[in-house]
Every structure is written in C-alpha cells, then in structure tokens.
Amino acid sequence: MFFGVAGLGESTSFFGQASRSAIWTIVLILAALLSLAWYVSYFGPAAFLQQLLNGLQRGSIYALIALGFTMVYGVVKLINFAHGDIFMFGAYVACFAGATLLGSGHWVAFVGALAIAMTLTALLGVVIERIAYRPLRERPRFSALTTAMGVSLFLENFFALPPNAVPFPLNHVVFGPNYISFPPLVVVEYFSLGPLYVTTMHILDFALAIVLMVLLHLFIKHTVTGKAMRAVAFSRDGAKLMGINVDQTIATTFAVGSALGAASGLMYGMTYGVLASPYFGIFPGLQAFIAAVLGGIGSIPGAVLGGFLMGISETFATSVNSNLGYMTSFIILIVVLLFRPSGLIGKLQREKV
Amino acid sequence: MSIHQIAVWLATAALCGSWATQASSEEITIGGMAPTTGNVATFGVGQRNAYQLAIEQVNAAGGLKIGDKQYKVKLLFEDEQNSPEVGATVARKLINQDKVAAILGPTNTKVCLAVGPIAQENKVPMVTPTCTNPKVTLVGDYVFRAGFIDTFQGAVGAYFVYETLGKRKAGVLFDNGNDYTKGLATYFRQAFEKLGGKVVAFESFTDEEKTVDFRPQLIHIKSAAPDVIYTSDYYGAAALIAKQAQEMGLKVPLAGGDGFDSPDLVRIGGPSVEGVHFTNFYSQDDPSPEVQEFIKGYRAKYNDTPDAYAAQGYGAAQILFDAIRRAGKIDGPAIRAALANTKGLKTVAGEITFDANRNPTKPAVILEIRDGKQKFVKRVSPADLPENIRP
Amino acid sequence: MRSGLFAVTVAVTVYAAILLLHGNLGFSVGLISDYYFQVLMLAAINIIVTIGLNLINGFAGQFSIGQAGFMAIGAYVTAMLATLVVPITNLPVAVQVVSFMAIILAAGSLAGLVGYLVGLPSLRLKGDYLAIVTLAFGEVVRSIVRASDEISSAMASLGLTRLAAYIEGVGGPRGFGGFPQLADIVIGPVRIPTLFTLIFLTVIASIVLTRNLVYSSYGRAWVSVRANELAAEIMGVDSTKAKVLAFVLSGFLAGIAGGYFAFVIRFLHPDSFSFLKSIEYLIFLYAGGAASLSGSIIAAGSLTLLPEFLRVAGFDQWRLVVYPLLLIIIMLWRPSGLMGDRELKFLEKPRLRGRNAS
C-alpha cells in the first residue's frame, strides 16, 4: 500500500539511526498513554469514551483529506497546500447541490450531492495541476511549494468575496464570507449506548472513511491506472520509459485526491451542519497534512492512522484547554519531523551521494 | 531604474494617495464603522442601514442646524470586518485622511477597544451603539456608548435565570478570545453566585478558525449536570451550541446575551433554539412611539424588520446629531462637551442620560424564541434588580 | 566609494523630504497625513523583514516561512518591556529614545536567540521539511501568545506574581493594546518624529549590514551552500554554521521590525502574526527577486504602498485575491522576480581597485 518507497525524499532524520528513532517512538507512545490515563481519572470514563468517539468521527474526516495529501505527495513529491481549500470547495458544492436536490428525497440528495461534489472538485484539482503545478515540475522544490500557497490563498480569498462586490458573472460563483447552513441530507438519529450518545453521523463518517480507504487501496493495487501511479511514484523517468503517460497519470492522481477531499467536505458539512466561511478549510487541511506526515507521507494506511490520531488528540486537547488543542497539533508535527520524519509507518531514506 | 528614480517614485507614491478630503463648508462628514462581512455580518449590515436611514431623514428635513447654518450630513462608511487591526487602520484613515467630525460605531467590543484610543488621542468623539464591555468607555472621555454595559446585562441574565426560570445550577460556555464574551460570562457568573446559584461548569473555547464543534466542552458541562446553560457568544456559535447540546442529550434551557439577536440564529439552529431566552437592547414589540416610527421608516426603505443592532445604531446617530446641534460648531471638544451633557434625550435606544463614565442608564429586555420568532418577555431596569447584584 | 556617498545623499534627501511633506519642519504642508506617514513606516518595517528573509531564503537557499513568529516575539517582548515593565513614555524624551533603542535591540536579540535554538535542529532538514518546521514554529509562537492567560496563571500559582502580571498584560487572544506613542523631539518649530527616524535609520543600517555580509566570506558560504550543500561541505564550508547564521540574522531583523511594528500599530493581536503574514513576506521576496537586496527593498516598499491606492479606490478586498495571484504568476513566468539576482548600482559587488581591476 505504499507509493513506491516514498518516505521523506532526500531528508535524513535528526538522529540518523532507525533504532534511536524507534526508542523515541516508544517514549512518545508511553507519554500519550499516560496523558490518556490522567484524562480518564480526571474527567471520568463516560466523558473519556464520548470524547474518544467524537475524536474518531473527526479523525475520519481528517483521514480522507490526508489520503488526498498523501497520494499527491507520493506521486508528485509536492505538498499541495491548496488541498484544504479543495476540501472546502467540495463542501460548498455539496451544500448547494444537496440543497437543490433535497426536494427529490434524502437518498437522492445525498448520492447526488456526493457525485456532483466529487466530480466538480476533481475537475478543479486537475485544472489547478495543469495551470499551476505542471509548468513547475522540473523546477526546484520551493517554487512549487510557494505556488501551492499562492493557490490556497487565492481560492480562499476569491470565494470569500461578497457577491455584491463582484461583477457579473462571478457573483454567482463566489460563496461569500458568511455562515451557510448545510442542508440535512441524511435524517440524523440519536441513540444512547450506556452513557454514550451516538448519532447516525458518527457511524456514517467512520464507515465512509473505511470504505473509501479500502476502495482506494483496491484501486491502487489492482487497476492499471493504480499501477501507473505506483510506477510514477517510484521513478518518473522509468515510468516514461515504460510508456506510461506521466502527465495523464499525475492528472488522475490529482483528480482522485481531490474527489476524496470533496467526499470529506460533504461529511464535514453533514456532521457539523454549518460552513462558517471559505476559510474553514485551513484548519482541517493543516490537521490532515500533519496526519499524513505523522502516518508517513506517501503511505495510505499511514494517512488514515494519522488522521484518526490527530482527530482524537485534537478532541482531547481541546476539551482540556482550547489553546492547547491548537498547539498540540504543531507540537506533534515538530516532534515527528525532528525525531521520526518518516512517520509511524514510513521507511527511512538515506541520502545518496 | 536608478536610485534617483526610486526615491522620486516612492515619494510620489506617498503623495498620490494623500489627497486630504476636507468636508465642504456646507457639509459635515461623519464616519461610520461596522462589520458588514465576517461572522457577525448581520449586525454590521443592520447598523449601516440604520446610519444611512438616519442621515437620509436628517438631510430630507433640511440638514443639521449647527450654529446658524444648515449643514448636509455626509456618511463615510467603512467595513471593519470585526477585526481590531482593520478597525484601527480604518479609523486612522477616517480621522486623519477624511477628517470626519465624529465616529459612529464600531459594533463589537474588541474593535471598540482598538479604535477608542485612536479617537481619544485625536479628539474625535465616538459613539458606539452596541459595545457593551465596561472597559470601552474607560478608554477616555471622547468615547460614548448608546447601550448598556455588561455588568448590567450579565446581572439581568442571572436574575432572569434565577428568579423567572428558577434555575440553580448553571453551566457557562464562552469564547475566551473576546473581551465581550469573556466579560459577559464573568459578570453573569458573579451575579448568579451572588443570588445564591451555583456555576457548576465554566468552560471556554477559542474562536480559532471559527470553531464549529463545541462538543469537547459540552461533554464536560454535561458531566456537571447543570439545569441551564448560559453562553455569552454570538448567534452563529450559539445556534451550534444549542444544536450540539440537544444532540448529546443535554436537554436543558439555553440563555444568552445580545449576541443572539439575528435571524441567522433560527436559520442555523432550527428547532433546537426554540425556547431560548436572551437579553437585548430592544424589542420590535416595544410600543413607544420613537421605536415604532423607526421600525416603520426602516421597513419602508429596506423591506425588512430592524434588529436591536439597527435600532441601537439609529439611536446612536440620534444622540450624535442632537449633541452636534447643541454644540453649535463642528469642533471635537465642543461636540464632546455637548454629548456629555445629554440629558433625558428620547431616542430609539431609550431615554438617554450619560453618567460619569459616558454610559446611559437604560433597561434591558428579555426575549424568547417562539415559533422561530423573537417574542418579548419582559423589561428589566436597574432598579428592578436586587441590591446585591445591581452594578 | 562614490556610489556609497551618492546613496547617503539620497537617503538624507528622502528623509528630509518626507519630514517636510508631513509637516514636521515647522510649517504645515499637509501632503502626507498621519495615516500615510504610518503607511510609510510600515513599508520600512516590511523592507527590514524582507531583507532578513532574503538572507535565509534567497542567499542561503533555505526555505523558511517562520518570520511571523520572529516578528511576534520581537513585537510582544518590546511591547511588554516598554509599557509594562518600564513604562518608557513616562520618562523624559532623551531617555525614552535611548531606552527604546535598547529594548528593541534586546527584543531582536531574543528573537535571534530563539532562531538559534530552533535553527540548530531544524536546519538539518531539507527542502519541504524545513519549510514545514518553520511554519509550525511560527504557529507555536502564536499559540503561546494566545495562551498567555493560562501561562500567566501558572506563573502566579508558582509565586512569580510580577512576571504573571506582565504576561497577563499580553492579553492572549483579546489583544494587547493601548500603548502610548513615543514622544517626538521638539526643537523650536521642528518636531523630529522619533519613531520614524529610528525606523529609517534601522532600514539604512540593515541594508548596509546585509550588503557587507553578502559580499563577505559569509555571503560566499551561503551561495555555495545554496548551490550544492554537499559540494560546499567537501570544499570546507561549515554548512550548518552558515545556515544557522543566516537564520539567526533573519530572526534578529524580523524581531527588530516586530518591535517597531508594535509601536506603529499600537495594537497587537496574535492573529496578525499567522502564517498568512509569513506568506506576505514571501510574496515581497519573490516579487523582488530572491538574492537581490535591491529587489527586496523595492518590492517590499511598493507592495506595501500599493494596497493603499486600492483602498482609496474602494477595491480593498481585491488585494487579498490579487496578491496570491501575483505570487502564482511570478512563480510561473518570472520566478527570478523583478530584479533577478541583479542589484542596483549602489548595492553592487564592490570592484577591486588597482592595476588588476578590469
């Protein structure tokens, strides 16, 4: 389930030795377990379980976004900063599509919104790749990274323009900076399981994440396109020599990654019911990116595992103190990068002279 | 490009933008600030509408009589985006660049705290319609407000929850990143405990990236088993809190402050905000002639019913115009002195007399959401509060 | 150096002209209002930060996006020291100016020190990963500021009440505001604006400092590390030391600029120092041309002034849309930026004099 041997590209870990970083991993896991134990004793098992459940739900959303990140990085070695905004775009499209289709019944609306969002967002991803990333493929890393940041900012600010400040025909395209309610595409039921409160969304989010991950895995492993993606990830020139259309493969990668982001956007909208503004994708995008790095960037199960871990840690940390929640994500990132840059499931790369 | 050219270019660039727009001799320019975009956009739009309505009406009646000349009023409105940084920049522009005679606004406490010092040091009077944190007018004697302060609002909320709703165990949830929300929650807690109630949970969140998930904090509140939840936050967060609390089985009443006043509360919260109570500046059902007249005028121009933010905005404009008339000249210190002397002025925002801290003594109203609409419940003035919680 | 003398003359002329137009020289000309005066100071601040950024990103070739974090450190430390610990505006003018300078240097040095501590482990990472770590660093600084209430109460419970009071003044997410202005030096009818003068002098100083560094052996070390780190190491260049030096200097300059920023805007909010601000500086850097000092100066200066025209024309919101687009266009079609790696005459590489000069 790897994309080639994508670990960290050319980086070396701070301590440089696989065994030392393993020790650090154990230390960190112990620290995490200890803090969880403290949490249970301080807040009680009921609260703990509920937070865990909510954390898994949040983590499912992050896992799907992280999958998109990890795929793109694995194949193109690019950190697509704009991925969080693609996720945001997918959520808005799903919102409008769902609202329009709601009249025809819930399941029609749900499936329809999902299909439309995934298609349009995949299109956006492909367009961005073609315009902004493809010309920079042979250039040094930082130009693609900077361009990605530019794309991200542009998407956010463009869609945040208020419709009345924008000339026709763009005023029908922008979303505006204010709250938009997400239509109730699924009838949400609540039921209690002992002290726990579970909603349909908990189950749906988790199920969707697992299903899509499995589908993606099958796609990569057993289809020709998937094989092409793995080939390009391993060696772009080698793939070219084998007759693989690299441009098309990369475009497909972006399409699939963006579609996954859109699915995640739909889930986000259904779970939280409100799209605060076109800037809402920044934070989940960041969390998902950290999740991908935590799991081992380029690794699919790593992305999913990382997603769940980030969702859980964020929920617990926020409930103790909301500033702590925000800081925790970055501390995890820094710790991972300094001590185990290949992530939990990644492999260490050594720099060749 | 030689250094010569660059220097000239830079200087020209600086010059080009600095046309000082002086008000023409028969015109008086008033600056207006409110957030027409962002998470409290409905507040800003309402206030901008109110300012424009007030100025239109004054100009239609022949303008403002200052001294022995009639002046047309011109409004220069800026969107401060509910951001202190933008507010400070915009205020400087209005004061230094556009040379406004006075400022109406800002809307929210955090922007007021950034703009107040600027108005104060430039001797430009500022009347804020809805900033409620006590610190705002303490900045200096050029800062006035048209609404009540949160020590009062928190006490009214506590009194209502304790006496009328009969609740004894409150769970409080608020945004830690905002002086207004933090202040109001703190004042509520102080008053509630003085009355004999117990605040069993005092949870906060940070509005980082526009929080939409309050469940981590709600879980803690739920374990404390309160019989009422009080949140000092704005309508977007309040609606989500109501929804998520219900989903978690935390089926207790929700109460809050003036931040709840927006049609979006119902739009976002749906059935979960039924029965929610909140304190506010005004109610559409207020029978007083000023209020009804204002509502009629607003409806005629904007085809919409004004909320408290619009009403307060209109009231602030009324206060300012009255003071400018009495000042007799367009001069910062003179207008300020006239403002400080406002006594018994009947406005849409109530009967205004400024106290030593430039705050008016005015009653609050309690509103309830019933059938998706705001319904007036009762009016509470400072005299109605028990001695120990009266501010 | 003829070009050097020329540059100094121009600098003095510009300074005098701005003072004249702002009405400081005794008679009111009123062409530059207080508002635009402030914008000029912000432009100068941006120039300082961009020059620092150029050292690490442009010359040393290490992709760092954490300047906002250094600025935040400089800004908050300066604000704390100058208003809470030693309220300098209560002191007589001369003392004020000197103590302000001392505080700014202290804040900048602290930022530089943090840069050293962060740089040492991070600069072993390459490319994307350094970028991410620096980004994370900036956000962690911001989170720490946001958590100032909690830190303050922790300090209080440990008995450090004075320190707790200072930290509480930082205000966390509610912002830190209300600092008084620095007093101006009044000599007869002439008012010398102290803050503006200090900033102006700092800009000149940083340009001179960085120019000299760039053409010294340090600069050559940076360029060689940027070209190929391994080859540089083999040739005997201590690449880690070179990279860390660039990083520390960029932190120092950003810290100083942050300190000035605090006193120009006089309201600090942690959200002003998010990675969006770091990206703004990246835009200035690449628009001007990485590894071109003059490019950084021109780009930072004009791109700070440009939005004011947009604001006057009412298109303020479009700035946020246009700037990222500008960045993308530059990256795609003119990645070398405005100046590439060329410099203006007065910042050019000094030529050898003597018989062997070409």
Coordinates of N, CA and C in Angstrom, one line a residue, chain B residues 16-155:
Chain B
C16 N 0.7 60.6 -3.9 CA -0.5 60.4 -4.8 C -1.7 60.0 -3.9
G17 N -1.5 59.2 -2.9 CA -2.6 58.7 -2.2 C -3.2 59.7 -1.1
S18 N -2.4 60.8 -0.9 CA -2.8 61.5 0.3 C -3.6 62.8 0.0
W19 N -4.5 62.6 -0.9 CA -5.4 63.8 -1.1 C -6.2 63.9 0.2
A20 N -6.1 65.0 0.8 CA -6.9 65.2 2.0 C -8.3 65.7 1.6
T21 N -9.2 64.9 2.0 CA -10.6 65.3 1.6 C -11.2 66.1 2.8
Q22 N -11.2 67.4 2.5 CA -11.8 68.2 3.6 C -13.3 68.3 3.3
A23 N -14.1 68.3 4.4 CA -15.5 68.5 4.2 C -15.8 69.9 3.6
S24 N -16.7 69.9 2.7 CA -17.0 71.2 2.1 C -17.7 72.1 3.2
S25 N -17.8 73.4 3.0 CA -18.2 74.2 4.0 C -19.7 74.0 4.4
E26 N -20.5 73.5 3.5 CA -21.9 73.2 3.9 C -22.2 71.8 4.2
E27 N -21.1 71.0 4.4 CA -21.3 69.6 4.6 C -20.5 69.2 5.9
I28 N -21.1 68.3 6.6 CA -20.4 67.7 7.8 C -20.2 66.2 7.5
T29 N -19.0 65.8 7.6 CA -18.8 64.3 7.4 C -18.7 63.6 8.7
I30 N -19.5 62.5 8.7 CA -19.5 61.6 9.9 C -19.0 60.3 9.4
G31 N -18.1 59.7 10.2 CA -17.5 58.4 9.9 C -18.4 57.3 10.5
G32 N -18.6 56.2 9.8 CA -19.4 55.1 10.3 C -18.6 53.8 10.2
M33 N -18.6 52.9 11.2 CA -17.8 51.7 11.1 C -18.7 50.5 11.7
A34 N -18.8 49.5 10.9 CA -19.5 48.3 11.4 C -19.0 47.1 10.5
P35 N -19.1 45.9 11.1 CA -18.7 44.7 10.3 C -19.8 44.2 9.3
T36 N -19.6 44.6 8.1 CA -20.6 44.1 7.1 C -20.2 42.7 6.5
T37 N -19.0 42.3 6.8 CA -18.6 40.9 6.4 C -18.1 40.2 7.7
G38 N -18.0 38.9 7.6 CA -17.4 38.2 8.7 C -18.5 37.4 9.5
N39 N -18.2 37.0 10.7 CA -19.1 36.1 11.4 C -20.2 36.8 12.1
V40 N -20.2 38.2 12.1 CA -21.4 38.9 12.7 C -21.9 39.9 11.6
A41 N -21.9 39.4 10.4 CA -22.2 40.4 9.3 C -23.6 41.0 9.5
T42 N -24.6 40.2 10.0 CA -25.9 40.8 10.1 C -26.0 42.0 11.0
F43 N -25.1 42.1 12.0 CA -25.0 43.2 12.9 C -24.6 44.5 12.1
G44 N -23.6 44.3 11.3 CA -23.0 45.4 10.5 C -23.9 45.9 9.5
V45 N -24.6 45.0 8.8 CA -25.5 45.4 7.7 C -26.6 46.2 8.3
G46 N -27.2 45.7 9.5 CA -28.3 46.5 10.1 C -27.8 47.9 10.6
Q47 N -26.6 48.0 11.1 CA -26.2 49.3 11.6 C -25.9 50.2 10.4
R48 N -25.3 49.7 9.4 CA -25.1 50.6 8.2 C -26.4 51.1 7.7
N49 N -27.4 50.2 7.6 CA -28.7 50.6 7.1 C -29.2 51.7 8.0
A50 N -29.1 51.5 9.3 CA -29.6 52.5 10.3 C -29.0 53.8 10.1
Y51 N -27.6 53.8 10.0 CA -26.9 55.1 9.9 C -27.4 55.8 8.6
Q52 N -27.5 55.1 7.5 CA -27.9 55.7 6.3 C -29.3 56.2 6.4
L53 N -30.2 55.5 7.0 CA -31.6 56.0 7.2 C -31.6 57.2 8.0
A54 N -30.9 57.3 9.1 CA -30.9 58.4 10.0 C -30.4 59.7 9.2
I55 N -29.3 59.5 8.5 CA -28.7 60.6 7.8 C -29.7 61.1 6.7
E56 N -30.3 60.1 6.0 CA -31.2 60.5 4.9 C -32.3 61.3 5.5
Q57 N -32.9 60.9 6.6 CA -34.0 61.6 7.2 C -33.6 63.0 7.6
V58 N -32.4 63.1 8.2 CA -32.0 64.5 8.7 C -31.8 65.4 7.5
N59 N -31.2 64.8 6.4 CA -31.0 65.7 5.2 C -32.3 66.0 4.6
A60 N -33.2 65.1 4.6 CA -34.5 65.4 4.0 C -35.2 66.6 4.7
A61 N -35.0 66.6 6.0 CA -35.6 67.7 6.8 C -34.8 69.0 6.8
G62 N -33.8 69.1 5.8 CA -33.1 70.3 5.7 C -31.7 70.3 6.2
G63 N -31.3 69.2 6.8 CA -29.9 69.1 7.3 C -29.8 69.4 8.7
L64 N -28.6 69.4 9.2 CA -28.3 69.7 10.7 C -28.1 71.2 10.8
K65 N -28.8 71.8 11.8 CA -28.6 73.2 12.1 C -27.5 73.3 13.1
I66 N -26.3 73.8 12.6 CA -25.2 73.9 13.5 C -24.9 75.4 13.5
G67 N -25.0 76.0 14.7 CA -24.7 77.5 14.8 C -25.9 78.1 14.1
D68 N -25.6 78.9 13.0 CA -26.8 79.5 12.3 C -26.8 79.1 10.8
K69 N -26.1 77.9 10.6 CA -26.1 77.4 9.2 C -26.7 76.0 9.1
Q70 N -27.3 75.7 8.0 CA -27.8 74.4 7.8 C -26.7 73.5 7.1
Y71 N -26.4 72.4 7.6 CA -25.3 71.5 7.1 C -25.9 70.2 6.6
K72 N -25.5 69.8 5.4 CA -25.9 68.5 4.9 C -24.9 67.5 5.6
V73 N -25.5 66.4 6.0 CA -24.7 65.3 6.6 C -24.2 64.3 5.6
K74 N -22.9 64.0 5.6 CA -22.4 63.0 4.7 C -21.8 61.9 5.5
L75 N -22.2 60.6 5.1 CA -21.7 59.5 5.8 C -20.6 58.8 5.1
L76 N -19.5 58.6 5.8 CA -18.4 57.8 5.2 C -18.3 56.5 5.9
F77 N -18.8 55.4 5.3 CA -18.9 54.2 6.0 C -17.8 53.2 5.6
E78 N -17.2 52.5 6.6 CA -16.2 51.5 6.3 C -16.5 50.2 7.0
D79 N -16.2 49.1 6.3 CA -16.4 47.8 6.9 C -15.2 47.4 7.7
E80 N -15.4 47.3 9.1 CA -14.2 46.9 9.9 C -14.0 45.5 10.0
Q81 N -14.9 44.6 9.4 CA -14.7 43.2 9.3 C -14.5 42.5 10.7
N82 N -15.0 43.2 11.8 CA -14.9 42.6 13.1 C -13.5 42.3 13.5
S83 N -12.6 43.1 13.0 CA -11.1 42.8 13.3 C -10.5 44.1 13.9
P84 N -9.8 44.0 15.0 CA -9.2 45.1 15.6 C -8.2 45.8 14.7
E85 N -7.5 45.0 14.0 CA -6.4 45.6 13.1 C -7.0 46.4 12.0
V86 N -8.0 45.8 11.4 CA -8.7 46.5 10.3 C -9.4 47.8 10.8
G87 N -10.0 47.6 12.0 CA -10.7 48.7 12.6 C -9.8 49.9 12.9
A88 N -8.6 49.5 13.5 CA -7.6 50.6 13.8 C -7.2 51.3 12.5
T89 N -6.9 50.5 11.5 CA -6.4 51.2 10.2 C -7.5 52.0 9.6
V90 N -8.7 51.5 9.6 CA -9.8 52.3 9.0 C -10.1 53.5 9.8
A91 N -10.1 53.4 11.1 CA -10.3 54.6 12.0 C -9.3 55.7 11.7
R92 N -8.0 55.2 11.6 CA -7.0 56.2 11.3 C -7.3 56.9 10.0
K93 N -7.7 56.1 9.0 CA -8.0 56.7 7.7 C -9.1 57.7 7.8
L94 N -10.2 57.3 8.5 CA -11.4 58.2 8.7 C -11.0 59.5 9.4
I95 N -10.1 59.4 10.4 CA -9.8 60.5 11.2 C -8.8 61.4 10.5
N96 N -7.7 60.8 10.1 CA -6.6 61.6 9.5 C -6.7 62.0 8.1
Q97 N -7.3 61.1 7.3 CA -7.4 61.3 5.9 C -8.7 62.0 5.5
D98 N -9.8 61.5 6.0 CA -11.1 62.0 5.6 C -11.6 63.1 6.6
K99 N -10.9 63.3 7.7 CA -11.2 64.3 8.6 C -12.7 64.4 9.0
V100 N -13.2 63.2 9.5 CA -14.6 63.2 9.9 C -14.7 63.9 11.3
A101 N -15.9 64.4 11.5 CA -16.2 65.2 12.7 C -16.4 64.3 13.9
A102 N -16.9 63.1 13.6 CA -17.2 62.2 14.7 C -17.3 60.8 14.1
I103 N -17.3 59.8 15.0 CA -17.4 58.4 14.5 C -18.6 57.7 15.1
L104 N -19.4 57.1 14.3 CA -20.5 56.2 14.8 C -20.0 54.8 14.7
G105 N -20.0 54.1 15.8 CA -19.5 52.7 15.8 C -18.3 52.6 16.6
P106 N -17.5 51.5 16.6 CA -17.7 50.2 16.0 C -18.8 49.4 16.7
T107 N -19.0 48.2 16.2 CA -20.1 47.4 16.8 C -19.7 46.6 17.9
N108 N -18.6 45.9 17.8 CA -18.2 44.9 18.8 C -17.1 45.4 19.7
T109 N -17.1 44.9 20.9 CA -16.1 45.4 21.9 C -14.7 45.3 21.5
K110 N -14.3 44.2 20.8 CA -12.8 44.1 20.6 C -12.4 45.2 19.6
V111 N -13.2 45.5 18.7 CA -12.9 46.6 17.7 C -12.9 48.0 18.4
C112 N -13.9 48.1 19.3 CA -14.0 49.4 20.1 C -12.8 49.6 20.9
L113 N -12.2 48.6 21.5 CA -11.0 48.7 22.3 C -9.8 49.2 21.5
A114 N -9.8 48.8 20.2 CA -8.7 49.2 19.4 C -8.9 50.6 18.8
V115 N -10.2 51.0 18.5 CA -10.5 52.3 17.9 C -10.5 53.4 18.9
G116 N -11.1 53.1 20.1 CA -11.2 54.1 21.2 C -10.0 54.9 21.4
P117 N -8.8 54.3 21.7 CA -7.6 55.1 21.9 C -7.3 56.1 20.8
I118 N -7.6 55.6 19.6 CA -7.3 56.4 18.4 C -8.2 57.7 18.4
A119 N -9.5 57.4 18.6 CA -10.4 58.6 18.6 C -10.0 59.5 19.8
Q120 N -9.7 58.9 20.9 CA -9.4 59.7 22.1 C -8.2 60.7 21.8
E121 N -7.1 60.1 21.3 CA -5.9 60.9 21.1 C -6.1 62.0 20.0
N122 N -7.0 61.7 19.1 CA -7.2 62.7 18.0 C -8.4 63.6 18.3
K123 N -8.9 63.5 19.5 CA -10.0 64.3 20.0 C -11.2 64.3 19.0
V124 N -11.6 63.1 18.6 CA -12.7 62.9 17.7 C -13.8 62.1 18.5
P125 N -14.9 62.7 18.8 CA -15.9 62.0 19.6 C -16.4 60.7 18.9
M126 N -16.6 59.7 19.7 CA -17.0 58.4 19.2 C -18.2 57.9 19.9
V127 N -19.3 57.5 19.2 CA -20.5 57.0 19.9 C -20.7 55.6 19.4
T128 N -20.5 54.6 20.3 CA -20.7 53.2 19.9 C -22.1 52.8 20.2
P129 N -22.8 52.2 19.3 CA -24.2 51.8 19.6 C -24.3 50.5 20.5
T130 N -23.3 49.6 20.3 CA -23.5 48.3 20.9 C -22.3 47.7 21.6
C131 N -21.2 48.4 21.8 CA -20.1 47.8 22.6 C -20.6 47.8 24.0
T132 N -20.5 46.6 24.7 CA -21.1 46.6 26.0 C -20.1 46.3 27.1
N133 N -18.8 46.1 26.8 CA -17.9 45.8 27.9 C -17.5 47.1 28.6
P134 N -17.5 47.2 29.9 CA -17.3 48.4 30.6 C -16.0 49.1 30.2
K135 N -15.0 48.3 29.9 CA -13.7 48.9 29.6 C -13.7 49.9 28.4
V136 N -14.7 49.8 27.5 CA -14.7 50.6 26.3 C -14.7 52.1 26.6
T137 N -15.6 52.5 27.5 CA -15.7 54.0 27.7 C -14.7 54.4 28.7
L138 N -14.0 53.5 29.4 CA -13.0 53.9 30.3 C -11.7 54.3 29.6
V139 N -11.7 54.1 28.3 CA -10.5 54.5 27.5 C -10.3 56.0 27.5
G140 N -11.4 56.8 27.5 CA -11.2 58.2 27.6 C -12.6 58.9 27.4
D141 N -12.5 60.3 27.6 CA -13.8 61.0 27.7 C -14.3 61.3 26.3
Y142 N -13.7 60.8 25.2 CA -14.3 61.1 23.9 C -15.1 59.9 23.4
V143 N -15.1 58.8 24.3 CA -15.8 57.6 23.9 C -17.1 57.5 24.6
F144 N -18.3 57.4 23.9 CA -19.6 57.3 24.5 C -20.3 56.1 23.9
R145 N -21.3 55.6 24.7 CA -22.0 54.4 24.1 C -23.5 54.6 24.3
A146 N -24.2 54.0 23.4 CA -25.7 54.1 23.4 C -26.4 53.0 24.0
G147 N -25.6 52.0 24.5 CA -26.2 50.8 25.0 C -25.8 50.6 26.5
F148 N -26.3 49.5 27.1 CA -26.0 49.3 28.5 C -24.6 48.6 28.5
I149 N -24.1 48.4 29.7 CA -22.8 47.7 29.9 C -23.1 46.3 30.4
D150 N -22.0 45.4 30.3 CA -22.2 44.0 30.5 C -22.3 43.7 32.0
T151 N -21.9 44.6 32.9 CA -22.1 44.3 34.3 C -23.6 44.2 34.6
F152 N -24.3 45.1 33.8 CA -25.7 45.2 34.0 C -26.4 44.0 33.2
Q153 N -25.9 43.8 32.0 CA -26.5 42.7 31.2 C -26.3 41.3 31.8
G154 N -25.1 41.1 32.3 CA -24.9 39.8 33.0 C -25.8 39.6 34.2
A155 N -26.0 40.7 34.9 CA -26.8 40.7 36.1 C -28.3 40.4 35.8

